[in-house]
CSV table of C-alpha atoms in Angstrom, one decimal:
chain,number,residue,atom,x,y,z
A,1,MET,CA,-75.5,94.8,-128.5
A,2,GLY,CA,-75.8,92.0,-125.9
A,3,ARG,CA,-74.3,91.8,-122.5
A,4,GLY,CA,-70.8,90.7,-122.3
A,5,ARG,CA,-69.7,87.5,-120.5
A,6,VAL,CA,-69.0,88.2,-116.8
A,7,GLU,CA,-65.7,86.9,-115.6
A,8,LEU,CA,-66.2,84.5,-112.7
A,9,LYS,CA,-64.0,85.7,-109.9
A,10,ARG,CA,-64.4,87.2,-106.4
A,11,ILE,CA,-65.7,90.8,-106.5
A,12,GLU,CA,-63.3,92.9,-104.6
A,13,ASN,CA,-65.6,95.8,-104.0
A,14,LYS,CA,-67.6,95.0,-100.8
A,15,ILE,CA,-70.7,97.0,-101.8
A,16,ASN,CA,-70.9,95.5,-105.3
A,17,ARG,CA,-70.3,92.0,-103.8
A,18,GLN,CA,-73.3,92.4,-101.4
A,19,VAL,CA,-75.5,93.7,-104.2
A,20,THR,CA,-74.6,90.9,-106.5
A,21,PHE,CA,-75.2,88.4,-103.7
A,22,ALA,CA,-78.7,89.7,-103.0
A,23,LYS,CA,-79.7,89.7,-106.6
A,24,ARG,CA,-78.4,86.2,-107.4
A,25,ARG,CA,-79.7,84.8,-104.2
A,26,ASN,CA,-83.2,86.0,-105.0
A,27,GLY,CA,-82.9,84.7,-108.5
A,28,LEU,CA,-81.7,81.3,-107.2
A,29,LEU,CA,-84.6,81.1,-104.7
A,30,LYS,CA,-87.0,82.0,-107.5
A,31,LYS,CA,-85.6,79.3,-109.8
A,32,ALA,CA,-85.9,76.7,-107.1
A,33,TYR,CA,-89.5,77.6,-106.5
A,34,GLU,CA,-90.3,77.5,-110.2
A,35,LEU,CA,-88.6,74.2,-110.5
A,36,SER,CA,-90.6,72.7,-107.7
A,37,VAL,CA,-93.9,74.0,-109.1
A,38,LEU,CA,-93.4,73.3,-112.8
A,39,CYS,CA,-91.8,69.9,-112.5
A,40,ASP,CA,-93.4,68.7,-109.2
A,41,ALA,CA,-90.0,68.2,-107.8
A,42,GLU,CA,-88.9,68.2,-104.1
A,43,VAL,CA,-86.4,71.0,-103.9
A,44,ALA,CA,-84.4,72.1,-100.9
A,45,LEU,CA,-82.0,75.0,-101.0
A,46,ILE,CA,-79.6,76.2,-98.3
A,47,ILE,CA,-77.5,79.4,-98.6
A,48,PHE,CA,-75.0,80.8,-96.1
A,49,SER,CA,-73.8,84.4,-96.7
A,50,SER,CA,-70.2,85.5,-96.0
A,51,ARG,CA,-71.3,86.7,-92.6
A,52,GLY,CA,-72.9,83.3,-91.8
A,53,LYS,CA,-76.5,84.3,-92.3
A,54,LEU,CA,-78.8,81.5,-93.4
A,55,TYR,CA,-81.2,81.6,-96.4
A,56,GLU,CA,-83.2,78.5,-97.2
A,57,PHE,CA,-86.0,77.2,-99.4
A,58,CYS,CA,-87.8,73.9,-99.2
A,59,SER,CA,-90.7,72.8,-101.4
A,60,SER,CA,-91.9,70.2,-98.9
A,61,SER,CA,-93.4,70.9,-95.5
A,62,SER,CA,-90.2,70.1,-93.6
A,63,MET,CA,-86.6,70.7,-94.4
A,64,MET,CA,-85.6,68.0,-91.9
A,65,LYS,CA,-87.5,65.3,-93.8
A,66,THR,CA,-85.9,66.4,-97.0
A,67,LEU,CA,-82.5,66.3,-95.5
A,68,GLU,CA,-83.1,62.8,-94.0
A,69,LYS,CA,-84.2,61.6,-97.3
A,70,TYR,CA,-81.1,63.0,-98.9
A,71,GLN,CA,-78.9,61.4,-96.2
A,72,LYS,CA,-80.5,58.0,-96.8
A,73,CYS,CA,-80.0,58.2,-100.5
A,74,SER,CA,-76.5,59.5,-100.4
A,75,TYR,CA,-75.2,57.3,-97.6
A,76,SER,CA,-76.9,54.2,-98.9
A,77,THR,CA,-75.1,54.7,-102.2
A,78,VAL,CA,-71.8,55.2,-100.4
A,79,GLU,CA,-72.3,52.2,-98.2
A,80,THR,CA,-73.2,50.1,-101.2
A,81,ALA,CA,-70.1,51.2,-103.1
A,82,ARG,CA,-68.0,50.6,-100.0
A,83,SER,CA,-69.4,47.1,-99.5
A,84,ILE,CA,-68.7,46.3,-103.1
A,85,ASN,CA,-65.1,47.5,-102.8
A,86,GLU,CA,-64.7,45.6,-99.6
A,87,THR,CA,-66.0,42.4,-101.2
A,88,GLN,CA,-63.7,42.8,-104.1
A,89,ASN,CA,-60.7,43.4,-101.8
A,90,SER,CA,-61.6,40.4,-99.6
A,91,TYR,CA,-61.9,38.2,-102.6
A,92,GLN,CA,-58.5,39.3,-103.9
A,93,GLU,CA,-57.0,38.7,-100.4
A,94,TYR,CA,-58.6,35.3,-100.4
A,95,LEU,CA,-57.0,34.4,-103.7
A,96,LYS,CA,-53.6,35.5,-102.5
A,97,LEU,CA,-53.9,33.5,-99.3
A,98,LYS,CA,-55.2,30.4,-101.2
A,99,GLY,CA,-52.2,30.6,-103.5
A,100,ARG,CA,-49.8,30.8,-100.5
A,101,VAL,CA,-51.5,27.8,-98.8
A,102,ASP,CA,-51.1,25.8,-102.0
A,103,VAL,CA,-47.4,26.6,-102.2
A,104,LEU,CA,-46.9,25.8,-98.6
A,105,GLN,CA,-48.7,22.5,-98.9
A,106,ARG,CA,-46.7,21.6,-102.0
A,107,THR,CA,-43.4,22.5,-100.2
A,108,GLN,CA,-44.4,20.4,-97.2
A,109,ARG,CA,-45.1,17.4,-99.4
A,110,ASN,CA,-41.7,17.9,-101.1
A,111,LEU,CA,-40.0,18.0,-97.8
A,112,LEU,CA,-41.6,14.7,-96.9
A,113,GLY,CA,-40.3,13.2,-100.2
A,114,GLU,CA,-43.7,13.3,-102.0
A,115,ASP,CA,-44.6,14.8,-105.4
A,116,LEU,CA,-41.0,15.1,-106.5
A,117,GLY,CA,-41.6,14.1,-110.1
A,118,SER,CA,-42.6,17.6,-111.1
A,119,LEU,CA,-39.3,19.1,-109.8
A,120,ASN,CA,-36.3,19.7,-112.0
A,121,THR,CA,-32.6,19.3,-111.0
A,122,LYS,CA,-32.2,22.8,-109.7
A,123,GLU,CA,-35.3,22.6,-107.5
A,124,LEU,CA,-34.2,19.2,-106.2
A,125,ASP,CA,-30.8,20.7,-105.3
A,126,GLN,CA,-32.5,23.6,-103.5
A,127,LEU,CA,-34.7,21.1,-101.6
A,128,GLU,CA,-31.6,19.1,-100.6
A,129,ASN,CA,-29.8,22.1,-99.4
A,130,GLN,CA,-32.9,23.2,-97.4
A,131,LEU,CA,-33.1,19.8,-95.8
A,132,GLU,CA,-29.4,19.8,-94.9
A,133,ALA,CA,-29.7,23.2,-93.4
A,134,SER,CA,-32.8,22.2,-91.4
A,135,LEU,CA,-31.1,19.0,-90.2
A,136,LYS,CA,-28.0,21.0,-89.1
A,137,GLN,CA,-30.2,23.4,-87.2
A,138,ILE,CA,-32.1,20.6,-85.6
A,139,ARG,CA,-28.9,18.8,-84.5
A,140,SER,CA,-27.5,22.1,-83.1
A,141,THR,CA,-30.7,22.8,-81.1
A,142,LYS,CA,-30.7,19.2,-79.8
A,143,THR,CA,-27.0,19.4,-78.8
A,144,GLN,CA,-27.6,22.7,-77.0
A,145,ALA,CA,-30.6,21.3,-75.2
A,146,MET,CA,-28.6,18.2,-74.0
A,147,LEU,CA,-25.8,20.5,-72.8
A,148,ASP,CA,-28.2,22.6,-70.9
A,149,GLN,CA,-29.8,19.5,-69.3
A,150,LEU,CA,-26.3,18.2,-68.4
A,151,ASN,CA,-25.4,21.5,-66.8
A,152,ASP,CA,-28.6,21.4,-64.8
A,153,LEU,CA,-27.9,17.9,-63.6
A,154,GLN,CA,-24.4,18.8,-62.6
A,155,ASN,CA,-25.6,21.7,-60.6
A,156,ARG,CA,-28.2,19.5,-58.9
A,157,GLU,CA,-25.5,16.9,-58.2
A,158,GLN,CA,-23.2,19.6,-56.6
A,159,MET,CA,-26.1,20.8,-54.4
A,160,LEU,CA,-26.8,17.2,-53.3
A,161,VAL,CA,-23.1,16.7,-52.5
A,162,GLU,CA,-22.9,19.8,-50.4
A,163,ALA,CA,-26.1,18.8,-48.6
A,164,ASN,CA,-24.7,15.3,-48.0
A,165,LYS,CA,-21.5,16.8,-46.6
A,166,SER,CA,-23.4,19.1,-44.3
A,167,MET,CA,-25.6,16.3,-43.0
A,168,ARG,CA,-22.5,14.1,-42.4
A,169,ARG,CA,-20.8,16.9,-40.5
A,170,LYS,CA,-23.8,17.4,-38.3
A,171,LEU,CA,-24.0,13.6,-37.6
A,172,GLU,CA,-20.4,13.4,-36.7
A,173,GLU,CA,-20.7,16.4,-34.3
A,174,PHE,CA,-23.8,14.8,-32.7
A,175,THR,CA,-22.1,11.4,-32.4
A,176,ALA,CA,-19.0,13.0,-30.7
A,177,GLN,CA,-21.2,14.7,-28.2
A,178,VAL,CA,-23.2,11.6,-27.1
A,179,PRO,CA,-20.3,9.8,-25.1
A,180,LEU,CA,-19.3,13.0,-23.4
A,181,ARG,CA,-22.9,13.5,-22.3
A,182,LEU,CA,-23.2,10.0,-21.1
A,183,ALA,CA,-19.9,10.2,-19.2
A,184,TRP,CA,-21.0,13.5,-17.6
A,185,GLU,CA,-24.4,12.1,-16.5
A,186,THR,CA,-22.7,8.9,-15.1
A,187,GLY,CA,-20.1,11.0,-13.2
A,188,GLU,CA,-22.8,13.1,-11.6
A,189,GLN,CA,-24.7,10.0,-10.4
A,190,ASN,CA,-21.5,8.5,-8.8
A,191,ILE,CA,-20.6,11.7,-7.1
A,192,SER,CA,-24.1,12.0,-5.6
A,193,TYR,CA,-24.1,8.4,-4.4
A,194,SER,CA,-20.7,8.6,-2.8
A,195,HIS,CA,-21.6,11.6,-0.7
A,196,LEU,CA,-24.6,9.9,0.8
A,197,PRO,CA,-23.7,8.0,4.1
A,198,THR,CA,-25.4,4.7,4.9
A,199,GLN,CA,-28.1,4.5,7.5
A,200,SER,CA,-26.1,2.3,10.0
A,201,GLU,CA,-23.0,4.5,9.8
A,202,ALA,CA,-25.1,7.6,10.3
A,203,PHE,CA,-26.8,6.0,13.3
A,204,PHE,CA,-23.6,4.8,15.0
A,205,GLN,CA,-21.8,8.0,14.3
A,206,HIS,CA,-24.6,9.9,15.9
A,207,LEU,CA,-24.5,7.7,19.0
A,208,GLU,CA,-20.8,7.9,19.3
A,209,GLY,CA,-20.6,11.6,18.9
A,210,ASN,CA,-23.6,12.3,21.2
A,211,SER,CA,-22.2,12.4,24.8
A,212,SER,CA,-25.5,13.3,26.3
A,213,LEU,CA,-26.7,9.7,26.0
A,214,HIS,CA,-24.3,8.6,28.8
A,215,ILE,CA,-25.8,11.0,31.4
A,216,GLY,CA,-27.1,9.0,34.4
A,217,CYS,CA,-25.6,5.7,33.2
A,218,ASN,CA,-23.2,3.8,35.5
A,219,PRO,CA,-20.5,2.1,33.4
A,220,VAL,CA,-19.8,-0.4,36.2
A,221,VAL,CA,-23.4,-1.6,36.2
A,222,SER,CA,-23.4,-1.8,32.5
A,223,ASP,CA,-20.2,-4.0,32.5
A,224,GLU,CA,-21.7,-6.2,35.1
A,225,MET,CA,-24.9,-6.6,33.1
A,226,ASN,CA,-22.9,-7.4,30.0
A,227,VAL,CA,-20.8,-10.0,31.9
A,228,GLN,CA,-24.0,-11.6,33.4
A,229,GLY,CA,-25.7,-11.7,30.1
A,230,HIS,CA,-22.7,-13.4,28.6
A,231,ASN,CA,-22.6,-16.0,31.3
A,232,GLN,CA,-26.3,-16.7,30.8
A,233,ASN,CA,-25.9,-17.0,27.1
A,234,ALA,CA,-23.1,-19.5,27.7
A,235,ASN,CA,-25.3,-21.6,29.9
A,236,GLY,CA,-28.2,-21.5,27.5
A,237,TYR,CA,-30.3,-19.3,29.7
A,238,TYR,CA,-31.8,-16.1,28.4
A,239,PRO,CA,-33.8,-13.7,30.4
A,240,GLY,CA,-37.4,-13.3,29.8
A,241,TRP,CA,-37.2,-9.8,28.3
A,242,MET,CA,-34.8,-11.1,25.6
A,243,MET,CA,-37.3,-13.8,24.6
A,244,LEU,CA,-39.9,-11.3,23.6
């Protein structure tokens, strides 16, 4: 009677699980070694136990070289498949964009009134409605732009009017102050000149007010000299000291 088929599930008994792991690990390592010797194959085997202990086998001299070779083969295959998928996706995207560009170009020509022969009545009606809606939108935008520009010009006009009023007010104030300033300056000059006595008046006032000049002077002799001088002037005779 042969051995019965073992049900593949986790062994709950810890001891039995460890025993089974050791037996099957050794058998797997033995099979890997036999495969590498019999078939001249490069075999690498890595096993981690439930506790994290490492068991490995490599038919070549270095496990790292075998792993690098594995990475190159596996990743190159993945990269090749990925590049193929990306190329296919890019081509599909290109076809979609090309179709949209063709539709847009045809619509643009129709809006310009070209290539209308292939359109039916319904499509022509849709094109007419689209043109009317576009024209309405353009007119509305143009009107709004003109209103905004008019409002801006009105604001600038108001600012210029206010500036003109301010300048006119300042000019009027300055013009009103100029005559007052001239009158004030003219009045000051007249007052200063009227208070200054003339040289002759000051001299004679000084002589009349100064009584000390009459000290030692005989008024009778002075009168006689004045009379004598008058008589000499009447006769045409002048004393020598008056001729100098």
